[in-house]
Short mmCIF file of C-alpha atoms in Angstrom, two decimals:
data_model
loop_
_atom_site.label_atom_id
_atom_site.label_comp_id
_atom_site.label_asym_id
_atom_site.label_seq_id
_atom_site.Cartn_x
_atom_site.Cartn_y
_atom_site.Cartn_z
CA CYS B 1 -11.88 9.79 -15.56
CA LEU B 2 -9.08 10.03 -18.06
CA SER B 3 -5.97 7.98 -18.70
CA SER B 4 -2.64 9.24 -19.93
CA ALA B 5 -1.47 6.12 -21.72
CA ALA B 6 1.97 4.80 -20.89
CA GLY B 7 2.05 2.72 -24.07
CA THR B 8 1.48 -0.89 -24.98
CA ALA B 9 5.04 -2.06 -25.72
CA ALA B 10 6.71 -4.84 -23.73
CA PRO B 11 7.04 -3.35 -20.26
CA ALA B 12 10.65 -3.52 -19.09
CA LYS B 13 13.95 -5.39 -19.27
CA LEU B 14 17.45 -5.00 -17.89
CA THR B 15 20.63 -5.60 -19.93
CA ASP B 16 24.31 -5.10 -19.18
CA THR B 17 24.26 -1.67 -20.82
CA HIS B 18 20.78 -0.23 -20.40
CA VAL B 19 17.33 -0.46 -18.86
CA GLU B 20 14.44 -0.51 -21.29
CA VAL B 21 10.96 0.57 -20.18
CA TYR B 22 8.07 0.72 -22.66
CA GLY B 23 10.49 0.78 -25.58
CA LYS B 24 12.70 3.61 -24.31
CA GLN B 25 16.29 2.86 -23.33
CA TYR B 26 18.08 4.40 -20.35
CA PRO B 27 21.88 3.87 -20.24
CA CYS B 28 23.14 2.17 -17.08
CA ASP B 29 25.67 3.92 -14.82
CA ASP B 30 26.90 3.65 -11.25
CA MET B 31 23.48 4.60 -9.86
CA THR B 32 21.60 1.80 -11.64
CA ASN B 33 20.13 -0.55 -9.04
CA VAL B 34 16.89 -1.92 -10.55
CA THR B 35 16.54 -5.68 -10.92
CA GLN B 36 14.65 -7.71 -13.48
CA VAL B 37 12.47 -9.12 -10.71
CA LEU B 38 11.30 -5.58 -9.95
CA LEU B 39 10.99 -4.53 -13.59
CA ASP B 40 8.63 -7.45 -14.16
CA LYS B 41 6.09 -5.62 -11.97
CA ILE B 42 5.85 -2.79 -14.49
CA GLY B 43 2.74 -3.15 -16.63
CA ARG B 44 0.83 -5.30 -14.13
CA ASN B 45 -1.27 -2.21 -13.23
CA LEU B 46 -3.19 -3.92 -10.45
CA HIS B 47 -5.23 -0.75 -9.87
CA GLN B 48 -6.78 -1.25 -13.33
CA VAL B 49 -7.71 -4.94 -12.95
CA PRO B 50 -11.50 -5.35 -12.58
CA VAL B 51 -12.56 -6.58 -9.11
CA HIS B 52 -8.98 -6.44 -7.84
CA PRO B 53 -9.16 -4.92 -4.32
CA LEU B 54 -6.84 -2.05 -5.33
CA HIS B 55 -9.11 -1.27 -8.26
CA LEU B 56 -12.10 -1.33 -5.94
CA ILE B 57 -10.46 1.09 -3.48
CA LYS B 58 -9.57 3.41 -6.37
CA ARG B 59 -13.16 3.36 -7.63
CA ARG B 60 -14.54 4.02 -4.15
CA ILE B 61 -12.33 7.09 -3.79
CA TYR B 62 -13.29 8.27 -7.27
CA GLN B 63 -16.94 7.79 -6.34
CA TYR B 64 -16.56 10.04 -3.30
CA PHE B 65 -14.91 12.86 -5.23
CA ASP B 66 -17.29 12.56 -8.19
CA ASP B 67 -20.36 12.69 -5.96
CA ALA B 68 -19.18 15.35 -3.51
CA TYR B 69 -17.39 17.77 -5.82
CA ARG B 70 -19.17 18.93 -8.99
CA LYS B 71 -18.84 22.15 -10.95
CA PRO B 72 -21.81 24.57 -10.91
CA ASN B 73 -24.58 24.22 -13.45
CA PRO B 74 -24.98 24.05 -16.36
CA SER B 75 -22.00 21.68 -16.78
CA SER B 76 -22.21 19.93 -13.37
CA ALA B 77 -19.03 18.09 -14.39
CA PRO B 78 -16.72 16.53 -11.79
CA VAL B 79 -14.24 18.99 -10.27
CA PHE B 80 -11.46 16.40 -10.10
CA THR B 81 -9.83 14.91 -13.21
CA CYS B 82 -8.73 11.29 -12.70
CA LEU B 83 -5.51 9.97 -14.27
CA ASP B 84 -4.38 6.39 -13.68
CA ASP B 85 -2.08 5.22 -16.49
CA ILE B 86 1.01 7.41 -16.16
CA HIS B 87 4.48 6.26 -17.22
CA PRO B 88 6.37 5.07 -14.10
CA VAL B 89 9.80 6.45 -15.11
CA VAL B 90 10.45 10.01 -13.93
CA THR B 91 13.46 12.27 -13.74
CA THR B 92 15.20 13.11 -10.48
CA GLU B 93 13.98 16.65 -11.09
CA GLN B 94 10.35 15.47 -11.13
CA ASN B 95 10.72 13.15 -8.16
CA PHE B 96 12.75 15.52 -5.95
CA ASP B 97 13.65 18.99 -7.24
CA GLN B 98 10.17 20.09 -8.35
CA LEU B 99 8.91 19.03 -4.91
CA LEU B 100 11.60 21.07 -3.14
CA VAL B 101 13.32 17.99 -1.66
CA PRO B 102 16.78 19.23 -0.56
CA ALA B 103 19.83 17.86 -2.38
CA ASP B 104 21.10 16.20 0.81
CA HIS B 105 17.72 14.81 1.92
CA PRO B 106 17.83 11.08 2.80
CA ALA B 107 14.78 10.48 0.57
CA ARG B 108 17.15 10.70 -2.42
CA LYS B 109 19.43 7.87 -1.26
CA LYS B 110 20.28 5.10 -3.68
CA GLY B 111 19.52 2.66 -0.89
CA ASP B 112 15.89 3.83 -0.71
CA ASN B 113 15.03 4.21 -4.41
CA TYR B 114 15.16 2.30 -7.68
CA TYR B 115 17.40 4.24 -10.06
CA LEU B 116 17.64 3.51 -13.77
CA ASN B 117 20.62 5.86 -13.86
CA LYS B 118 21.74 9.17 -12.37
CA THR B 119 18.95 11.17 -13.98
CA HIS B 120 15.99 8.72 -14.05
CA LEU B 121 14.28 6.45 -11.55
CA LEU B 122 11.03 4.60 -11.00
CA ARG B 123 8.81 7.11 -9.24
CA ALA B 124 8.91 6.88 -5.46
CA HIS B 125 5.55 8.64 -5.13
CA THR B 126 2.75 9.87 -7.36
CA SER B 127 3.63 13.41 -6.19
CA ALA B 128 6.30 13.28 -8.92
CA HIS B 129 3.54 14.24 -11.40
CA GLN B 130 2.21 17.27 -9.55
CA SER B 131 4.07 19.93 -11.49
CA GLU B 132 3.45 18.51 -14.97
CA PHE B 133 -0.31 18.38 -14.47
CA LEU B 134 -0.42 21.83 -12.86
CA ARG B 135 1.43 23.19 -15.91
CA SER B 136 -1.08 21.45 -18.20
CA GLY B 137 -3.85 23.60 -16.75
CA LEU B 138 -5.52 21.14 -14.37
CA ASP B 139 -6.57 22.71 -11.09
CA ALA B 140 -7.95 19.60 -9.35
CA PHE B 141 -6.85 16.04 -10.08
CA LEU B 142 -6.33 12.54 -8.71
CA VAL B 143 -3.29 10.58 -9.93
CA THR B 144 -3.15 6.83 -9.28
CA GLY B 145 -0.19 4.60 -10.07
CA ASP B 146 2.42 2.08 -9.09
CA VAL B 147 5.33 3.48 -7.05
CA TYR B 148 8.66 1.91 -6.15
CA ARG B 149 10.75 2.04 -2.98
CA ARG B 150 13.43 -0.16 -1.48
CA ASP B 151 12.23 -1.18 1.96
CA CYS B 152 12.15 -3.94 4.54
CA VAL B 153 10.67 -7.37 3.83
CA ASP B 154 7.54 -8.10 5.84
CA ARG B 155 3.79 -8.59 5.44
CA THR B 156 3.03 -4.87 5.01
CA HIS B 157 5.91 -3.73 2.75
CA TYR B 158 6.58 -4.49 -0.89
CA PRO B 159 8.99 -2.86 -3.36
CA CYS B 160 6.13 -1.93 -5.69
CA PHE B 161 2.90 -0.56 -4.26
CA HIS B 162 0.15 1.82 -5.34
CA GLN B 163 -0.58 5.39 -4.39
CA MET B 164 -3.16 8.03 -5.12
CA GLU B 165 -2.21 11.71 -5.15
CA GLY B 166 -4.88 14.37 -4.84
CA VAL B 167 -4.34 18.04 -5.65
CA ARG B 168 -6.67 21.04 -5.63
CA THR B 169 -5.76 24.66 -6.33
CA TYR B 170 -7.81 27.81 -5.81
CA SER B 171 -7.98 31.40 -6.93
CA ALA B 172 -9.16 33.90 -4.32
CA ALA B 173 -12.70 33.77 -5.75
CA GLU B 174 -12.72 29.95 -5.65
CA LEU B 175 -11.41 29.76 -2.09
CA PHE B 176 -13.88 32.38 -0.83
CA PRO B 177 -16.93 31.90 -3.09
CA GLU B 178 -19.25 33.54 -0.57
CA GLU B 179 -17.33 36.84 -0.68
CA VAL B 180 -18.11 39.55 -3.23
CA HIS B 181 -14.67 40.96 -2.55
CA PRO B 182 -12.61 37.98 -1.40
CA PRO B 183 -9.62 38.60 0.88
CA SER B 184 -6.13 38.43 -0.56
CA LEU B 185 -4.42 35.05 -0.70
CA PHE B 186 -1.00 36.53 -0.14
CA THR B 187 0.94 38.72 2.25
CA GLN B 188 4.54 39.01 3.38
CA ASN B 189 4.79 37.58 6.86
CA ALA B 190 7.82 38.36 8.97
CA GLU B 191 8.50 34.64 9.28
CA GLU B 192 6.93 31.29 8.59
CA THR B 193 4.68 30.10 11.41
CA PRO B 194 3.25 26.68 12.25
CA GLU B 195 -0.06 27.90 10.78
CA ALA B 196 1.07 29.62 7.58
CA GLN B 197 3.79 29.88 4.97
CA LEU B 198 5.82 33.04 4.54
CA THR B 199 3.63 34.44 1.74
CA HIS B 200 0.17 33.11 2.66
CA SER B 201 -2.33 35.42 4.30
CA PRO B 202 -3.85 34.20 7.59
CA ALA B 203 -7.30 34.06 5.97
CA ALA B 204 -6.06 31.92 3.06
CA ALA B 205 -4.08 29.58 5.35
CA LYS B 206 -7.08 29.07 7.61
CA ARG B 207 -9.51 28.42 4.76
CA LEU B 208 -7.12 26.02 2.99
CA GLU B 209 -6.76 24.00 6.19
CA GLU B 210 -10.54 23.91 6.65
CA GLU B 211 -11.19 22.85 3.05
CA LEU B 212 -8.47 20.16 3.11
CA LYS B 213 -9.53 18.64 6.41
CA ALA B 214 -13.22 18.67 5.54
CA THR B 215 -12.49 16.95 2.21
CA LEU B 216 -10.40 14.18 3.73
CA GLU B 217 -12.61 13.61 6.77
CA GLY B 218 -15.46 13.15 4.27
CA LEU B 219 -13.35 10.64 2.37
CA VAL B 220 -12.62 8.43 5.40
CA ARG B 221 -16.29 8.57 6.45
CA HIS B 222 -17.17 7.42 2.93
CA LEU B 223 -14.73 4.50 3.21
CA PHE B 224 -15.01 3.50 6.87
CA GLY B 225 -18.47 4.68 7.94
CA SER B 226 -20.01 7.90 9.19
CA ASP B 227 -19.17 7.23 12.85
CA ILE B 228 -15.42 6.76 12.34
CA LYS B 229 -13.26 8.66 14.84
CA THR B 230 -10.49 10.80 13.40
CA GLU B 231 -7.52 12.79 14.67
CA TRP B 232 -5.04 15.13 12.97
CA VAL B 233 -1.32 14.93 13.77
CA SER B 234 1.12 17.62 12.66
CA GLU B 235 3.83 16.26 10.38
CA TYR B 236 6.70 17.45 8.20
CA PHE B 237 6.93 17.02 4.42
CA PRO B 238 9.32 19.05 2.24
CA PHE B 239 6.57 19.91 -0.26
CA THR B 240 3.75 21.06 2.07
CA HIS B 241 3.32 23.39 5.05
CA PRO B 242 1.47 23.07 7.30
CA SER B 243 1.39 19.27 6.98
CA TRP B 244 -0.64 16.61 8.73
CA GLU B 245 -1.30 12.90 8.98
CA LEU B 246 -4.89 11.77 9.33
CA ASN B 247 -5.45 8.94 11.80
CA ILE B 248 -8.60 6.91 12.29
CA TYR B 249 -9.73 4.74 15.20
CA PHE B 250 -10.54 1.41 13.57
CA GLN B 251 -10.75 -2.10 14.98
CA ASN B 252 -9.81 -0.85 18.46
CA GLN B 253 -6.65 0.97 17.45
CA TRP B 254 -5.49 4.24 15.95
CA MET B 255 -3.95 3.96 12.51
CA GLU B 256 -2.55 6.48 10.03
CA VAL B 257 -4.31 6.48 6.66
CA LEU B 258 -2.83 9.39 4.69
CA GLY B 259 -0.53 12.39 4.66
CA CYS B 260 -1.44 15.86 3.39
CA GLY B 261 -0.80 19.56 3.61
CA VAL B 262 -0.91 23.02 2.06
CA MET B 263 1.26 23.01 -1.05
CA ARG B 264 4.47 24.97 -0.84
CA GLN B 265 3.92 28.15 -2.82
CA PRO B 266 7.18 27.85 -4.86
CA ILE B 267 5.78 24.62 -6.39
CA LEU B 268 2.81 26.56 -7.73
CA ASP B 269 4.97 29.52 -8.74
CA ASN B 270 7.34 27.26 -10.67
CA ALA B 271 4.38 25.55 -12.36
CA GLY B 272 3.22 28.87 -13.76
CA ILE B 273 0.27 29.58 -11.45
CA PRO B 274 1.63 32.10 -8.88
CA SER B 275 -1.82 33.59 -8.33
CA LYS B 276 -3.23 30.39 -6.85
CA VAL B 277 -2.86 28.40 -3.61
CA GLY B 278 -3.59 24.73 -3.07
CA TRP B 279 -3.48 21.56 -1.04
CA ALA B 280 -2.38 17.99 -1.72
CA PHE B 281 -2.69 14.56 -0.15
CA GLY B 282 -1.27 11.09 -0.74
CA VAL B 283 -2.76 7.74 0.25
CA GLY B 284 -1.53 4.16 -0.14
CA LEU B 285 -4.13 1.89 -1.73
CA GLU B 286 -2.68 -1.32 -0.26
CA ARG B 287 -2.90 0.11 3.24
CA LEU B 288 -6.58 0.89 2.82
CA ALA B 289 -7.39 -2.41 1.14
CA MET B 290 -5.61 -4.48 3.78
CA VAL B 291 -7.68 -2.82 6.50
CA LEU B 292 -11.03 -2.67 4.73
CA TYR B 293 -10.88 -6.25 3.42
CA SER B 294 -8.80 -7.85 6.23
CA ILE B 295 -6.00 -8.94 3.87
CA PRO B 296 -3.13 -10.08 6.13
CA ASP B 297 -0.21 -10.12 3.67
CA ILE B 298 0.68 -7.56 1.00
CA ARG B 299 1.93 -10.32 -1.33
CA PHE B 300 -1.68 -11.46 -1.85
CA PHE B 301 -2.26 -8.43 -4.10
CA TRP B 302 0.15 -9.89 -6.66
CA SER B 303 -1.39 -13.37 -6.66
CA THR B 304 -2.87 -14.65 -9.89
CA TYR B 305 -4.47 -17.57 -8.05
CA TYR B 306 -8.21 -17.64 -8.78
CA ARG B 307 -9.07 -18.12 -5.10
CA PHE B 308 -7.85 -14.58 -4.41
CA LEU B 309 -9.69 -12.49 -7.01
CA ASP B 310 -12.85 -14.62 -6.90
CA GLN B 311 -13.48 -13.41 -3.35
CA PHE B 312 -13.96 -9.84 -4.64
CA GLU B 313 -16.37 -10.73 -7.43
CA PRO B 314 -19.41 -9.53 -5.38
CA ALA B 315 -18.04 -5.99 -5.67
CA ARG B 316 -18.04 -5.99 -9.47
CA ASN B 317 -21.47 -4.35 -9.58
CA ASN B 318 -21.44 -2.99 -6.03
CA ILE B 319 -18.09 -1.44 -5.12
CA GLY B 320 -19.27 -0.77 -1.58
CA ALA B 321 -19.97 -4.46 -0.91
CA SER B 322 -18.75 -5.65 2.50
CA ILE B 323 -16.06 -8.28 1.87
CA THR B 324 -13.84 -10.02 4.42
CA PHE B 325 -10.94 -11.86 2.84
CA ARG B 326 -10.72 -15.54 3.71
CA PRO B 327 -7.11 -16.81 3.65
CA PHE B 328 -6.86 -19.93 1.53
CA SER B 329 -3.36 -20.92 2.61
CA LYS B 330 -2.25 -22.59 5.80
CA PHE B 331 1.11 -23.76 4.53
CA GLU B 332 3.91 -23.72 7.08
CA VAL B 333 6.67 -21.16 7.12
CA CYS B 334 10.20 -22.33 6.37
CA TYR B 335 12.95 -20.20 7.85
CA LYS B 336 16.69 -19.97 7.27
CA ASP B 337 19.25 -17.82 9.05
CA ILE B 338 22.13 -15.89 7.52
CA SER B 339 24.96 -14.65 9.77
CA PHE B 340 28.00 -12.59 8.95
CA TRP B 341 30.73 -10.33 10.29
CA THR B 342 30.98 -6.72 9.21
CA MET B 343 33.33 -3.81 9.89
CA ASP B 344 30.51 -1.30 9.69
CA GLY B 345 29.67 -1.32 13.40
CA ARG B 346 26.18 -1.32 14.87
CA ASP B 347 24.46 0.47 11.96
CA PHE B 348 24.80 -2.06 9.14
CA ALA B 349 24.52 0.15 6.08
CA GLY B 350 23.55 -2.63 3.71
CA GLU B 351 20.26 -3.77 5.26
CA ASN B 352 18.10 -2.60 2.34
CA ASP B 353 20.59 -4.25 -0.03
CA LEU B 354 20.18 -7.51 1.89
CA MET B 355 16.40 -7.21 1.56
CA GLU B 356 16.75 -6.59 -2.17
CA ILE B 357 18.98 -9.61 -2.71
CA ALA B 358 16.45 -11.80 -0.91
CA ARG B 359 13.62 -10.49 -3.11
CA GLU B 360 15.76 -10.91 -6.21
CA GLU B 361 16.36 -14.59 -5.50
CA ALA B 362 13.16 -15.61 -3.70
CA GLY B 363 10.58 -13.35 -5.32
CA ASP B 364 7.25 -13.59 -3.53
CA LEU B 365 8.32 -16.70 -1.62
CA ILE B 366 10.04 -14.49 0.96
CA GLU B 367 7.50 -13.42 3.60
CA TRP B 368 9.55 -11.38 6.04
CA ILE B 369 13.09 -10.83 7.29
CA ASP B 370 14.01 -10.05 10.90
CA LYS B 371 17.30 -9.15 12.51
CA VAL B 372 17.43 -11.69 15.33
CA ASP B 373 20.92 -11.23 16.75
CA TYR B 374 23.75 -8.71 16.96
CA PHE B 375 26.95 -8.64 18.95
CA GLU B 376 30.46 -7.21 18.81
CA ASN B 377 33.50 -9.44 18.76
CA PRO B 378 33.91 -10.40 22.44
CA LYS B 379 37.62 -11.24 21.93
CA ALA B 380 38.52 -7.82 20.57
CA LYS B 381 41.20 -5.97 22.52
CA PRO B 382 41.51 -2.19 22.91
CA GLY B 383 42.77 -0.77 19.66
CA ASP B 384 41.66 -3.77 17.57
CA ALA B 385 39.43 -3.28 14.55
CA LYS B 386 35.74 -3.39 15.46
CA PHE B 387 33.99 -6.45 14.10
CA SER B 388 30.25 -6.84 14.50
CA SER B 389 28.15 -9.91 13.93
CA TYR B 390 24.63 -9.86 12.49
CA CYS B 391 22.11 -12.63 12.11
CA TYR B 392 18.98 -12.23 9.98
CA ARG B 393 16.15 -14.74 9.84
CA LEU B 394 14.63 -15.23 6.39
CA ASN B 395 11.08 -16.59 6.52
CA PHE B 396 9.79 -18.30 3.38
CA ARG B 397 6.17 -19.18 2.69
CA SER B 398 3.96 -19.62 -0.36
CA HIS B 399 0.24 -18.96 -0.13
CA GLU B 400 -0.42 -21.43 -2.93
CA ARG B 401 1.72 -24.52 -2.34
CA VAL B 402 4.03 -26.37 0.03
CA LEU B 403 7.64 -25.27 -0.22
CA LEU B 404 10.20 -28.02 -0.37
CA ASN B 405 13.14 -27.68 1.97
CA SER B 406 15.46 -28.48 -0.92
CA GLU B 407 14.21 -25.54 -3.05
CA VAL B 408 14.47 -23.15 -0.09
CA ASN B 409 18.01 -24.40 0.55
CA ASP B 410 18.91 -23.64 -3.08
CA ILE B 411 17.50 -20.11 -2.73
CA GLN B 412 19.37 -19.62 0.53
CA VAL B 413 22.66 -20.65 -1.08
CA ARG B 414 22.22 -18.09 -3.83
CA ILE B 415 21.30 -15.39 -1.32
CA ARG B 416 24.39 -16.13 0.77
CA GLU B 417 26.65 -15.96 -2.28
CA LYS B 418 25.26 -12.60 -3.39
CA VAL B 419 25.33 -11.13 0.14
CA ALA B 420 29.01 -12.01 0.49
CA LYS B 421 29.91 -10.70 -2.96
CA ARG B 422 27.84 -7.50 -3.05
CA LEU B 423 27.93 -6.39 0.57
CA GLY B 424 31.54 -7.22 1.35
CA VAL B 425 30.76 -9.15 4.53
CA THR B 426 32.30 -12.33 5.88
CA LEU B 427 29.77 -15.12 6.17
CA ARG B 428 29.66 -17.16 9.36
#
């Protein structure tokens, strides 16, 4: 596997005028919403840390593709090229336009992404690198990296997490290797159907679906065991059609493990390979690791405490080792409530901003945030302005030490001050 080095300079810092990432400066503007707390995650590269569970999951996936997909003799080289050190800053064109995400799509919202400025952001998915690697001449590759999204605060969500993107493209001869005269990949259908894009022939659409599903069913059997039950659920993604989610039945429940689909043909056309078709998938490494190793809280992945990584040492020389994480913390949770009035009505538009403020001030001491109460001003008369009250419970816990009530109170005061100032609400 190869690496496309992101550089070795000091990772990232935020100033009043610019954001600097790996030595390159990006001028701030009204879209800038990254924080120094988030920027400090850049360069940690957990997926490259030996015996880290994310590194182990990455290696297990690599192992599957290396073993199952080899080029014909005499080279017998792996079909898939692996890239896992790609610069995290991308353009809005890479993150959205090249993937055919509409200009008004909610995935572009400032409230859901980390923008350096109007033209650059921290990648929201590893799919942002699809087009550049297709243009480089790669026809099958796995891209692993840290991705960044503004989201809720709980045990399964974190503003920086890790994804793997898989892409494979085919010529007609590659998709139908058993045919001396392979069928055409393309046609002009009267309309797009649930089974095929406008320009894909029925034979190509059917074979792509078969190849994609066989590949990914093989992957989950490799990770979860040969007797794992699977089901395919139709889904919508702007950059693939048809699209699916793959679910597995694990530990007495169905769970979604990845999303995938047949690549939209304009993506391939725009990348300079209009004669090929392809498929793509994306999988979250934390999601897999939490299930496979029974890790109950996503914050554990960022722990530098020796009692975390030491538990995965048996996998150093045996990446398939069966490991069940043993929590080493039984410290009590400390919770604080924050209540305020807003004019926004029932749909409080600043919820992700509230989550971000809490992370900015509390870092990894914040475990989860719940909305515990909502009501409209009961004294309001017809024609009066509509005031709504919200109450959020902030739950604090460290996995490594007891939190003092006084330090949590100090954090809570700072959170309240920023919520009032930034979100324009009236504290209660």
